[in-house]
């Protein structure tokens, strides 16, 4: 919403604030000023001059030398403008002044404007410049009388030496507001003016509307029938005859121009003026084109087509409300009129319409029809039906004042009965309790009355005028008190009472994951939750993989963002790919984010949102680098038992010989491995990539932060190294399982210190060497105890086909 | 005998003086004072000395021994000290060479901002909770006073799964889940991912994060809301930070406000960072609408509350002066390693 400040001052004549004060005051009382712009920015020393003489420049064909009366002086100005004649009154910027724009440059105007100096043009002195409308920072759209190619010419009665900027109405500020959706009344100049009046404690003076119309009766001209009263709660109509189409007066053009609306002619300008002033869109039909002198408001039928006044054909359906005459449709209600009844320059009689339509219906219709107009944008907010007749009468008053036509007496007014005015019990103590303030009831009532709410003393109720649709309950009244007394004036306190803050186990576990990941050199990534369904093929998932049962978004931004992820790897691999292709030499990332597993599809209830801890890296390191990070996480969340790594993970997207499921107490917690080369290829990564995915909901049952000190060993340890010849297909994990089963309590630690396959070892075997440490908590071990334990271990190893190397 | 001892002593002193390493010095010690050393030999010959002279001779021998030991010790100290000086002199390093920095990973700026926010509110007694990202229409809209035909539903450009389920557009639904648990009073924050159908550009992302806050108790006031958020702003942006509350509209709070903080770059004078306004918009807040409380079966005559919502990315972008939101989701290491 853009409004010139001068227009606000029409209704708050005592308003005397600077632009900055206005902006701050309005913003703090709830009408946020987004921006304001002086229209006379960079317009300095510009007066009305009278051209006394025009002579050809002796040395330049396209220049003329003018003598110009500036009121106090006569100065010489050289110009190239083609439209200057003796006797013309023109805007003249004197040397040392400034203009805002350029007649020759279409680009954005410079911040500092253009300084005008004395100078010579082709050898002839020039002491100023005559200005075009563009140089004055405006344009021919808003000053239709201006010559687009030349100097702006004032009417002959413009006083010489006067402030030209003033005459053009440019000593003004255009203010842009952010009006919240609940304040329908503030999508109008009057609504904002009322707010300004209360904000600055000045009197609000809305226009006085007097009776209009001749002795004829509008009912003799037209009848109106509203069939769908659910969509049209009020329809008012008046008729104007003997219309004279002409430009509207300068004052009206200036108002519209400052609000960013191009003046067209008196009738169109009046409807636009009233729409801005009252926030009530109006429409004018050519009365002589209305068949049967009849208006019918009804729904369209499915498949109907209609040509709007912009010449476009629109597809209708049964939920679009139409304005019809006795034979045909003549307008889409609240959106745009029809080409068939639009007014033209030779219109004789017209029908003015001001109606109230169902806002939701207009919003949806305008979207389906594919046409959003200034009018629909206002209607869709849901207007106050009481406002329609006021706007109608204001428009007719302007018609009479402008001499644009003869208004026929009376108004057709079809409406469903108005709703009763809202009454809110006045409970000042509760208002103070909610705000934490101590305003007196009188202070509150003063605020209400200033903004035209009335106080019913007998019933102790605040009566809400119909234009304030946002005020329904006590809390709404509290906001009125708060914002006009000033949010700044409300004290600042902290809530009383005691409360325990903190985080639960899930968040604590995630916090540990971040710490461990970062300690291990992984940096945190954030990725999207939705991705392309092509991801499943990219990851080589089998056709029947459960991950393919993903939740689809019905209105995604595009196919690439259309399914909720069921596996976290795509985000990780995409991020690694980005890094790889930007030549970052080695990158380690981790990510904590949900996957979304539906119970069934289509989705009827909450899916299972499962937090995944995902690691990924390329560069220095291998499978065991990744395994180390995963192990460290389990250690850090207190999972002290041995984790098992099962190579039969069955992950199609991982290297078949370098993948493992991670298990704890037999339960699968996740997987890790080297990414399959063809998957790497699909992600455009030409090096080895390692990933790990931990399913956090599976982990949480084993997590414990309850850690106890075990005591430092007091008795000596005994170490035995064994070197074994192991069949190649036996895993180190199997050997360690034998140690764990057979070593007994006294086996404190096992450490792999060598593993070798090659020339010195028989084919089909590998050499594996461990260091075993034995220790008892309560005594020094005897030799025979260790020998016995070792014997048990060796027997177990034999069953795996393992021999000791000599 | 006395002459003999003096001879040994002189000989020892001469040998000590010749010794230029601790090892050579040790040889001297063994040769003179060792089990078969010259002085030890003298002691062994004590049996030849007359009993009445023995104490005197013994004393002489011991004096000589102590004398030699003392000189040995002094010399060894001197030699060791010289050797140390020599070593230290050769071990000089170039201290301006780069240090061996450990290479831990880096935390994402979103997370750093969230950690800060959580720290502040946990300190004020808030519990951190979470809610579902795929949400029911009821919790995202209806229970927040945004009925089916409300224009705010359009404004938020919702991603729908179907008519009933959607991707939450705000964390405000967490308020409802928390209130429905029926445990009062409530003092919580709920950080989380939200979604809106915005195309990706420098200032928009279809997926971003909010932190919701909710306090419900007896006698909670707008003044409490102001005090709490002012404290939050000071802890987040510095003790000098000033705050400004502007009236605003949210369907689920009344009165409602937006909070601006004084620009932390220019302190409020106005600069390019704050677009010359001196203030930066940080969050939306307000008193929980009584209708929302009622829908959660909380009596608004007995209980009141306040709620607020902070955009996490907005805080991260402002605080770390990141000029393009896309950087937050690309995970380029050259970006991440700066945090």
Short mmCIF file of C-alpha atoms in Angstrom, two decimals, chain B residues 20-159:
data_model
loop_
_atom_site.label_atom_id
_atom_site.label_comp_id
_atom_site.label_asym_id
_atom_site.label_seq_id
_atom_site.Cartn_x
_atom_site.Cartn_y
_atom_site.Cartn_z
CA UNK B 20 87.32 -33.30 29.13
CA UNK B 21 84.31 -35.67 29.29
CA UNK B 22 82.25 -37.16 32.13
CA UNK B 23 83.40 -40.63 30.98
CA UNK B 24 87.08 -39.79 31.37
CA UNK B 25 86.31 -38.27 34.68
CA UNK B 26 84.71 -41.52 35.72
CA UNK B 27 87.87 -43.41 34.72
CA UNK B 28 89.81 -41.16 37.01
CA UNK B 29 87.39 -41.84 39.82
CA UNK B 30 87.69 -45.61 39.34
CA UNK B 31 91.50 -45.44 39.09
CA UNK B 32 91.82 -43.50 42.32
CA UNK B 33 88.73 -44.23 44.41
CA UNK B 34 87.46 -47.53 42.95
CA UNK B 35 87.73 -50.96 44.63
CA UNK B 36 91.21 -51.35 43.24
CA UNK B 37 92.00 -47.68 43.12
CA UNK B 38 95.18 -46.18 44.42
CA UNK B 39 93.63 -44.60 47.46
CA UNK B 40 91.74 -47.81 48.25
CA UNK B 41 95.08 -49.61 48.09
CA UNK B 42 96.43 -47.20 50.66
CA UNK B 43 93.54 -48.01 52.95
CA UNK B 44 94.23 -51.69 52.49
CA UNK B 45 97.79 -51.11 53.68
CA UNK B 46 96.52 -49.65 56.94
CA UNK B 47 97.22 -52.93 58.61
CA UNK B 48 100.93 -52.07 58.34
CA UNK B 49 100.42 -48.88 60.27
CA UNK B 50 100.92 -48.92 63.97
CA UNK B 51 97.66 -49.00 65.94
CA UNK B 52 98.29 -45.65 67.60
CA UNK B 53 98.86 -43.96 64.20
CA UNK B 54 95.83 -45.57 62.55
CA UNK B 55 93.20 -42.98 63.52
CA UNK B 56 95.36 -40.18 62.32
CA UNK B 57 96.27 -41.90 59.06
CA UNK B 58 92.60 -42.95 58.61
CA UNK B 59 91.54 -39.36 58.99
CA UNK B 60 94.16 -38.26 56.47
CA UNK B 61 93.00 -40.86 53.95
CA UNK B 62 89.36 -39.81 54.41
CA UNK B 63 90.25 -36.16 54.01
CA UNK B 64 92.12 -36.90 50.84
CA UNK B 65 89.19 -38.94 49.54
CA UNK B 66 86.67 -36.20 50.37
CA UNK B 67 88.92 -33.65 48.73
CA UNK B 68 89.21 -35.65 45.52
CA UNK B 69 85.48 -36.44 45.47
CA UNK B 70 84.64 -32.80 45.87
CA UNK B 71 86.83 -31.80 42.97
CA UNK B 72 85.49 -34.68 40.90
CA UNK B 73 81.94 -33.51 41.59
CA UNK B 74 82.75 -29.89 40.77
CA UNK B 75 84.47 -30.86 37.59
CA UNK B 76 81.64 -33.16 36.54
CA UNK B 77 79.13 -30.35 37.10
CA UNK B 78 81.25 -28.04 35.05
CA UNK B 79 81.62 -30.56 32.24
CA UNK B 80 77.90 -31.42 32.21
CA UNK B 81 76.93 -27.79 32.26
CA UNK B 82 79.26 -27.08 29.34
CA UNK B 83 77.90 -30.09 27.45
CA UNK B 84 74.31 -28.90 28.05
CA UNK B 85 75.19 -25.42 26.88
CA UNK B 86 76.71 -26.89 23.78
CA UNK B 87 73.60 -29.03 23.11
CA UNK B 88 71.21 -26.18 23.66
CA UNK B 89 73.29 -23.98 21.39
CA UNK B 90 72.93 -26.50 18.55
CA UNK B 91 69.20 -27.05 19.13
CA UNK B 92 67.95 -23.60 18.24
CA UNK B 93 64.80 -23.77 16.12
CA UNK B 94 62.93 -21.32 13.93
CA UNK B 95 59.97 -20.50 16.14
CA UNK B 96 58.23 -18.76 13.28
CA UNK B 97 57.66 -22.05 11.46
CA UNK B 98 53.94 -23.06 11.41
CA UNK B 99 52.54 -25.05 14.34
CA UNK B 100 51.13 -28.57 14.04
CA UNK B 101 47.43 -27.77 14.32
CA UNK B 102 45.10 -30.70 14.99
CA UNK B 103 42.39 -30.95 12.32
CA UNK B 104 39.08 -31.57 14.04
CA UNK B 105 35.90 -31.04 12.03
CA UNK B 106 33.83 -27.88 12.06
CA UNK B 107 30.34 -27.27 13.34
CA UNK B 108 27.76 -25.86 10.92
CA UNK B 109 26.89 -22.19 11.53
CA UNK B 110 23.20 -23.14 11.89
CA UNK B 111 24.15 -25.49 14.67
CA UNK B 112 26.41 -22.95 16.35
CA UNK B 113 23.57 -20.45 16.36
CA UNK B 114 21.20 -23.09 17.70
CA UNK B 115 23.67 -24.11 20.42
CA UNK B 116 23.83 -20.47 21.50
CA UNK B 117 20.05 -20.10 21.57
CA UNK B 118 19.66 -23.33 23.53
CA UNK B 119 22.33 -22.26 25.99
CA UNK B 120 20.50 -19.01 26.70
CA UNK B 121 17.10 -20.58 27.18
CA UNK B 122 18.26 -23.63 29.12
CA UNK B 123 19.88 -21.12 31.44
CA UNK B 124 16.46 -19.53 31.92
CA UNK B 125 14.91 -22.89 32.77
CA UNK B 126 13.57 -23.92 29.37
CA UNK B 127 13.31 -27.52 28.26
CA UNK B 128 14.30 -28.34 24.68
CA UNK B 129 11.68 -30.46 22.89
CA UNK B 130 10.94 -31.54 19.32
CA UNK B 131 7.91 -32.09 17.14
CA UNK B 132 7.18 -33.94 13.89
CA UNK B 133 8.38 -32.45 10.61
CA UNK B 134 5.63 -34.16 8.65
CA UNK B 135 2.63 -32.72 10.40
CA UNK B 136 -1.13 -32.85 10.44
CA UNK B 137 -3.05 -29.89 9.06
CA UNK B 138 -4.68 -29.49 12.47
CA UNK B 139 -1.41 -28.83 14.30
CA UNK B 140 0.14 -26.64 11.66
CA UNK B 141 -2.94 -24.47 11.08
CA UNK B 142 -6.27 -25.15 12.69
CA UNK B 143 -5.14 -25.42 16.30
CA UNK B 144 -3.16 -22.22 15.73
CA UNK B 145 -6.30 -20.28 14.89
CA UNK B 146 -5.75 -20.58 11.14
CA UNK B 147 -8.98 -22.18 9.89
CA UNK B 148 -9.42 -23.78 6.49
CA UNK B 149 -10.11 -20.63 4.47
CA UNK B 150 -7.68 -18.34 6.25
CA UNK B 151 -5.47 -16.37 3.85
CA UNK B 152 -2.44 -17.10 6.05
CA UNK B 153 -2.67 -20.67 4.78
CA UNK B 154 -1.92 -19.38 1.30
CA UNK B 155 0.72 -16.95 2.46
CA UNK B 156 2.77 -19.78 3.87
CA UNK B 157 2.97 -21.73 0.61
CA UNK B 158 2.61 -25.13 2.13
CA UNK B 159 3.98 -28.39 0.74
#
